[in-house]
PDB file of C-alpha atoms and ligand atoms in Angstrom:
ATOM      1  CA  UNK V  75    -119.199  51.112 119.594  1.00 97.00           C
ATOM      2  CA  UNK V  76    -120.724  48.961 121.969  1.00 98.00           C
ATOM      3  CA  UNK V  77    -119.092  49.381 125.709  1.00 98.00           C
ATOM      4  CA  UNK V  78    -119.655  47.790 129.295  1.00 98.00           C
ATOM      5  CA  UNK V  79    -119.679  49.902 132.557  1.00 98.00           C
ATOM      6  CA  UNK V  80    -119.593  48.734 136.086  1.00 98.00           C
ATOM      7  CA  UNK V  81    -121.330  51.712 138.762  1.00 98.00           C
ATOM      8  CA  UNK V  82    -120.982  51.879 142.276  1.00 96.00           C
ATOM      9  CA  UNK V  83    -121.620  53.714 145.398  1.00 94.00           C
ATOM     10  CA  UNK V  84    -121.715  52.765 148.907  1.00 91.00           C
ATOM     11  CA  UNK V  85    -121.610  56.806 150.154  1.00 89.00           C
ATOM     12  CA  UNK V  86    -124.819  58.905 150.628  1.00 89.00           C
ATOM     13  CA  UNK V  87    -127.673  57.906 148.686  1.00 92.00           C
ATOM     14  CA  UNK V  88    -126.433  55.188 146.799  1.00 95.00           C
ATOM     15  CA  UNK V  89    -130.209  54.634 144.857  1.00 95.00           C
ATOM     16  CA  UNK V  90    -130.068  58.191 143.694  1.00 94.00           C
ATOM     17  CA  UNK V  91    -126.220  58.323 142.808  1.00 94.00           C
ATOM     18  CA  UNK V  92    -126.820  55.289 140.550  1.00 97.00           C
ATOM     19  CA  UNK V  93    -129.741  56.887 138.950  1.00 96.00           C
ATOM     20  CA  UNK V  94    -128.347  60.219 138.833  1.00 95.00           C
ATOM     21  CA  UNK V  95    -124.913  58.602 136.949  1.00 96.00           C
ATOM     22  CA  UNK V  96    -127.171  57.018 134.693  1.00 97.00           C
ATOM     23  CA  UNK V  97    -129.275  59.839 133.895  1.00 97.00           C
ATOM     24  CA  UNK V  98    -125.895  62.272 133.097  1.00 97.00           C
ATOM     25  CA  UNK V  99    -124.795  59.187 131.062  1.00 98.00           C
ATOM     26  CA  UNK V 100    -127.863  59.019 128.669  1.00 97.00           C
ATOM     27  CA  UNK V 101    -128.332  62.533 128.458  1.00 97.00           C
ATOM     28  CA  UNK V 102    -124.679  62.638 126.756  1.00 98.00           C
ATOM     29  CA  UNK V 103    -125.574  63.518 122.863  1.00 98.00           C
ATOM     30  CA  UNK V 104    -122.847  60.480 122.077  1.00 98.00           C
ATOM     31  CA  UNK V 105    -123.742  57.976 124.679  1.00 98.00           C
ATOM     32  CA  UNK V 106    -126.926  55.780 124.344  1.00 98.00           C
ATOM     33  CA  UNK V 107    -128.113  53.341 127.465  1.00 98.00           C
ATOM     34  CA  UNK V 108    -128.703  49.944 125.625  1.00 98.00           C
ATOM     35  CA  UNK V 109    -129.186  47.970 128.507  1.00 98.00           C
ATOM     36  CA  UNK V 110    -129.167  48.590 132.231  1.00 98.00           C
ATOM     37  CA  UNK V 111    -129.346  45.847 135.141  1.00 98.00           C
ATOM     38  CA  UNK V 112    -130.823  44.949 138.381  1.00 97.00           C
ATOM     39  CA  UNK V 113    -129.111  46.892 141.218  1.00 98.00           C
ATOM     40  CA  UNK V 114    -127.188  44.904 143.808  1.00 98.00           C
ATOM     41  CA  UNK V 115    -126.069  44.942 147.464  1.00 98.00           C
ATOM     42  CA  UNK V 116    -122.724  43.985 147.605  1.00 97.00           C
ATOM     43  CA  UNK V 117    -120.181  43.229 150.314  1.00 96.00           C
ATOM     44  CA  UNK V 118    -117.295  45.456 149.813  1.00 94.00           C
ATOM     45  CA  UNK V 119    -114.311  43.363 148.341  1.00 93.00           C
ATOM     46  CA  UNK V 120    -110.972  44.441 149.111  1.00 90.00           C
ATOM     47  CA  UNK V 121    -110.863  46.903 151.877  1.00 86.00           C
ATOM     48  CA  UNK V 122    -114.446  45.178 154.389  1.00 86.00           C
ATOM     49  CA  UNK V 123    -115.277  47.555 157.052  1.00 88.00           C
ATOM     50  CA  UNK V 124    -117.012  50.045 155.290  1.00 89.00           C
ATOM     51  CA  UNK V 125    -120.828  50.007 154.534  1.00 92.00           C
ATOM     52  CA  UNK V 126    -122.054  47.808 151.841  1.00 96.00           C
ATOM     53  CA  UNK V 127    -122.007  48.875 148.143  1.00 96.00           C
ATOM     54  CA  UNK V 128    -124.867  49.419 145.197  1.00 97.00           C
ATOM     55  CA  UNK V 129    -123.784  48.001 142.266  1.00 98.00           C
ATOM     56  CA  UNK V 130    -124.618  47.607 138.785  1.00 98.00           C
ATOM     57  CA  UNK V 131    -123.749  46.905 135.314  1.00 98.00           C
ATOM     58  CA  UNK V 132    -124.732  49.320 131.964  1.00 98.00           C
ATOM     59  CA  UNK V 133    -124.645  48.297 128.175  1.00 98.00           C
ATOM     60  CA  UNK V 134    -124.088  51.219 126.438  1.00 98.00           C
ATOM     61  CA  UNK V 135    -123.802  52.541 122.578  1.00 98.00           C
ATOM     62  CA  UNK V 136    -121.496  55.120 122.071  1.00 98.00           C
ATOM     63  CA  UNK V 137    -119.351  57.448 119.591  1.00 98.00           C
ATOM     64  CA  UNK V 138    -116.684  58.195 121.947  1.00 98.00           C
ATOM     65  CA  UNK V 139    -113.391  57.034 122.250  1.00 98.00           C
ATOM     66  CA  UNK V 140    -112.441  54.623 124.837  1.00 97.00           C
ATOM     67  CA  UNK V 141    -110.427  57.712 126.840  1.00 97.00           C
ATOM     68  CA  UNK V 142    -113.331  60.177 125.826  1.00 98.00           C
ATOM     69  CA  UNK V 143    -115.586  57.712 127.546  1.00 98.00           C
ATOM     70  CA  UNK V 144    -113.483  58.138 130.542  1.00 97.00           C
ATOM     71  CA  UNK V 145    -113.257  61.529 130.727  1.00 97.00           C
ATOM     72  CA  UNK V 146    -117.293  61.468 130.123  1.00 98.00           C
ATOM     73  CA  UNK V 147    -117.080  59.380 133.398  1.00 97.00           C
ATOM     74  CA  UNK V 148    -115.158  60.672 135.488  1.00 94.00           C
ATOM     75  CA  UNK V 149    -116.582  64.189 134.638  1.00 94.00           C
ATOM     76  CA  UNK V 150    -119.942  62.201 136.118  1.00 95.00           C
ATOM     77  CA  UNK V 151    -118.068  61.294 138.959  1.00 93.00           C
ATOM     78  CA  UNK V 152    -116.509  64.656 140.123  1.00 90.00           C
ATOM     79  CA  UNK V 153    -119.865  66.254 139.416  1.00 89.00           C
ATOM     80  CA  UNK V 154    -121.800  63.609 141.438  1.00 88.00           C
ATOM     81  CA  UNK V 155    -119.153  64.692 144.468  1.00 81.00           C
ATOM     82  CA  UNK V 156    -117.000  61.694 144.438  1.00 72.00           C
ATOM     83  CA  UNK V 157    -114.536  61.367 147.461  1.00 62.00           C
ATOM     84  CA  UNK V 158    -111.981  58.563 147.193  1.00 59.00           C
ATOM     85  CA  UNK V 159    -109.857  58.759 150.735  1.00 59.00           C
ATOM     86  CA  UNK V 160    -108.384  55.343 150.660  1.00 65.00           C
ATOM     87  CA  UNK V 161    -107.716  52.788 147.226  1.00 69.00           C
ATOM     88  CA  UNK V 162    -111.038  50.537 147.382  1.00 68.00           C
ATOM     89  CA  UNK V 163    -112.565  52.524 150.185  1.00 69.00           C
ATOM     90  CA  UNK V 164    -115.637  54.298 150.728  1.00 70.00           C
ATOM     91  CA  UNK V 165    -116.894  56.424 147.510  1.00 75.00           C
ATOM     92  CA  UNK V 166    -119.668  58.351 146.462  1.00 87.00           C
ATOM     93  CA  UNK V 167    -119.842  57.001 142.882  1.00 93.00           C
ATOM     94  CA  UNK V 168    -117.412  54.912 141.232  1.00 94.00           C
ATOM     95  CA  UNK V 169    -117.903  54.366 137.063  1.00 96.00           C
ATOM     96  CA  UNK V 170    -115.793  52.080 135.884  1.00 97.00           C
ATOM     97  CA  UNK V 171    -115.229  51.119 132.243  1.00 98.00           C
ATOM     98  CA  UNK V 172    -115.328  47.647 131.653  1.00 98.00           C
ATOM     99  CA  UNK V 173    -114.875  46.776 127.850  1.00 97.00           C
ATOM    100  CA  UNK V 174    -114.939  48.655 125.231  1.00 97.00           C
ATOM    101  CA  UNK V 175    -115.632  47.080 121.209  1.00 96.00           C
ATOM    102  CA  UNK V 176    -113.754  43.802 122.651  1.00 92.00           C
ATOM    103  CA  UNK V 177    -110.691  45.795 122.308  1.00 95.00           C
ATOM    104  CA  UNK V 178    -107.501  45.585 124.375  1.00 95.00           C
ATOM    105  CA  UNK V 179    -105.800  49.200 125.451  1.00 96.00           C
ATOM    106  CA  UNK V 180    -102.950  49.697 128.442  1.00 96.00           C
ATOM    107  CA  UNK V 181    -102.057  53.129 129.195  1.00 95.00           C
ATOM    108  CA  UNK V 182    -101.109  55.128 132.363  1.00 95.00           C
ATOM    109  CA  UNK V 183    -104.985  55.931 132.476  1.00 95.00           C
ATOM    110  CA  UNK V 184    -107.270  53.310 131.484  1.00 97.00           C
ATOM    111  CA  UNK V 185    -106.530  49.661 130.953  1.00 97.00           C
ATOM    112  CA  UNK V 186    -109.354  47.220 128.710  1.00 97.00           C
ATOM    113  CA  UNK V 187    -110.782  44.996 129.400  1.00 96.00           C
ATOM    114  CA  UNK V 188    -110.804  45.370 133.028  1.00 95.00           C
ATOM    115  CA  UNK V 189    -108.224  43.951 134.461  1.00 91.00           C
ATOM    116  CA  UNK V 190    -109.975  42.745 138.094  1.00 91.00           C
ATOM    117  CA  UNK V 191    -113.340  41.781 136.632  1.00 94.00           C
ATOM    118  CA  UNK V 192    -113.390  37.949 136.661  1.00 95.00           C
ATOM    119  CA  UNK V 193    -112.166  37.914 140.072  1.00 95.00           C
ATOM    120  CA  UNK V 194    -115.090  40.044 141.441  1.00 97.00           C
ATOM    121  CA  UNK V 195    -119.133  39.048 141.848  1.00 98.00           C
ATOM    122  CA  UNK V 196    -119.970  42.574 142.023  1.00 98.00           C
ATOM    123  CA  UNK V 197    -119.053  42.890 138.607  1.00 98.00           C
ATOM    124  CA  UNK V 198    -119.962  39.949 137.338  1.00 98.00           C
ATOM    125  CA  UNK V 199    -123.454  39.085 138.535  1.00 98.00           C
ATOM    126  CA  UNK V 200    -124.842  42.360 137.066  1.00 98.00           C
ATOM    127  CA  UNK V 201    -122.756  41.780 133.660  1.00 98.00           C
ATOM    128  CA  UNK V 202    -124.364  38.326 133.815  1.00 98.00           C
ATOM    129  CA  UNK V 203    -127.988  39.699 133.722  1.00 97.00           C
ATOM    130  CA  UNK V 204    -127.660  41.677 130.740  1.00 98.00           C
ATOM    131  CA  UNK V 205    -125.131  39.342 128.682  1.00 97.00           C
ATOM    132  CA  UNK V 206    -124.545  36.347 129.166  1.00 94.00           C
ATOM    133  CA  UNK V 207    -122.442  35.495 126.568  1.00 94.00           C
ATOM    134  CA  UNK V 208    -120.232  38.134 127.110  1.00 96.00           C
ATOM    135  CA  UNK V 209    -116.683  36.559 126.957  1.00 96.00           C
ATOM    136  CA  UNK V 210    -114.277  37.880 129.613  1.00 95.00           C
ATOM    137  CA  UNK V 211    -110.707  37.787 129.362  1.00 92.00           C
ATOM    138  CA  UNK V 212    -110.062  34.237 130.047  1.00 94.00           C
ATOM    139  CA  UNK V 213    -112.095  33.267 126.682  1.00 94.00           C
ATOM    140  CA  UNK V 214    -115.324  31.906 128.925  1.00 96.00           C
ATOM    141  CA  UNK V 215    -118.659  33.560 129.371  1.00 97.00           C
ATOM    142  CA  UNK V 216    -119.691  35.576 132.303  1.00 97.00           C
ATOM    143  CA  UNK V 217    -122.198  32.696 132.884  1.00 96.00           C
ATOM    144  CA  UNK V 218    -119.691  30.206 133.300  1.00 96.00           C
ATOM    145  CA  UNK V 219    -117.651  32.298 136.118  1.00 97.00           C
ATOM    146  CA  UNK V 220    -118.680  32.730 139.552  1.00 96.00           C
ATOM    147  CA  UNK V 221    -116.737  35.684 141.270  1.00 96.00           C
ATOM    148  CA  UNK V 222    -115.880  36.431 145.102  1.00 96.00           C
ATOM    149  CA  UNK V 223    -117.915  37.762 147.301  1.00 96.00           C
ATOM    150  CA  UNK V 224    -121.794  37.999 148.317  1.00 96.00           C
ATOM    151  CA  UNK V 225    -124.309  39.492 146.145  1.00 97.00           C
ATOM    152  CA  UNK V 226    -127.552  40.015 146.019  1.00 97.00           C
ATOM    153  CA  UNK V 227    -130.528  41.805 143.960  1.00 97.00           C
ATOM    154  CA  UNK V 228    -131.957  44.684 145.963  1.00 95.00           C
ATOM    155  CA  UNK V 229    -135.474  44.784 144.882  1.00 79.00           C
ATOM    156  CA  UNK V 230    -136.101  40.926 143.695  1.00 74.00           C
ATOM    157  CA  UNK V 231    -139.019  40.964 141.131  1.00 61.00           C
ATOM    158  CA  UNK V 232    -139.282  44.115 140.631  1.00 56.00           C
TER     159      UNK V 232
HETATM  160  N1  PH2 Y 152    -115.356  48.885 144.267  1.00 79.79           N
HETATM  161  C1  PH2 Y 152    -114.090  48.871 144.605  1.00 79.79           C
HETATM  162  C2  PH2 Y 152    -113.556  48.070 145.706  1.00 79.79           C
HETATM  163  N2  PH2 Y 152    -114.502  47.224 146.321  1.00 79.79           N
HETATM  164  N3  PH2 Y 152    -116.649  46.298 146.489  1.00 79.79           N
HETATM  165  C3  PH2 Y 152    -117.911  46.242 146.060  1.00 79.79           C
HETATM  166  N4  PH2 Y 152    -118.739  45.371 146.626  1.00 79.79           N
HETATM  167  N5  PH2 Y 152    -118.390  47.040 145.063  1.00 79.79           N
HETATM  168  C4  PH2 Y 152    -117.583  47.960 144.443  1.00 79.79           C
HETATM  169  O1  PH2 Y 152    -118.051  48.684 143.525  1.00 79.79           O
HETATM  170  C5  PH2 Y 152    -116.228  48.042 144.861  1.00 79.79           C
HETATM  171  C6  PH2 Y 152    -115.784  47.184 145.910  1.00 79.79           C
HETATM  172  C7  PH2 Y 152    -113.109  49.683 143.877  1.00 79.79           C
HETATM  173  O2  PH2 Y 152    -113.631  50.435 142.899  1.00 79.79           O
HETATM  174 MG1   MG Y 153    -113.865  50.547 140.798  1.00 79.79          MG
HETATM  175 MG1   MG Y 154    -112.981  53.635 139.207  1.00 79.79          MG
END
């Protein structure tokens, strides 16, 4: 099954927590990294004052179930030290699914497709460097939508 993540971090070494999620994710025997994007500063939406977040965006193969996949992740999380104080605040590493197989779930735990995506750049502009065409919830493409909030690519050309 084909499934969309969104990463953050904007605790500690944000470079290395990215890599290091990314790394636990591929080396899962069920998870396979398809696609991975650019990584990008981002101003923190929702809660500003705290430092500015790495962010980006993972195409991924997989055999797990959508709440398997969760557990996968936040397993990566814990492991990676994650501290969540406040809702939207400061955090080591924050994996978040964003699709999975186009398919709609709502549950006390996970709810697909995301339900804030189209409203955030952060999301969006990696999403929008490794498909295009991907259509959010609204029926348009994540080309066609331009999110809140500043962006930009951290190592340009690279
Ligand atoms: N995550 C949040 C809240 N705000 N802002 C940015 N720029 N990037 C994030 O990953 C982020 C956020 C909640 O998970
Ligand atoms: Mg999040
Ligand atoms: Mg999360």
């Amino acid at each position: 099954m084909k499934a969309y993540l969104s990463l953050g971090s904007n605790m500690g070494d944000r470079g290395f927590l990215l890599e290091e999620s990314c790394r636990c994710l591929e080396d899962h025997p069920q998870i396979d990294i398809l696609q991975k994007s650019s990584v990008y500063v981002t101003k923190p939406w929702g809660v500003t004052g705290q430092p500015d977040f790495w962010n980006l965006a993972l195409e991924i193969e997989t055999g797990l179930s959508p709440l398997e996949l969760l557990d996968v992740c936040q397993k990566i999380e814990h492991e990676l030290g994650r501290v969540r104080i406040v809702r939207w605040g400061p955090r080591t590493i924050d994996i978040d699914l964003l699709s999975y197989d186009n398919r709609e779930w709502k549950d006390e735990r996970l709810i697909l497709p995301h339900p804030r995506m189209e409203e955030r750049e952060f999301v969006l502009a990696p999403l929008r460097e490794i498909a295009s065409g991907y259509i959010l919830p609204s029926g348009r493409t994540v080309s066609e939508v331009r999110g809140e909030g500043e962006v930009s690519v951290l190592n340009p050309g690279k």
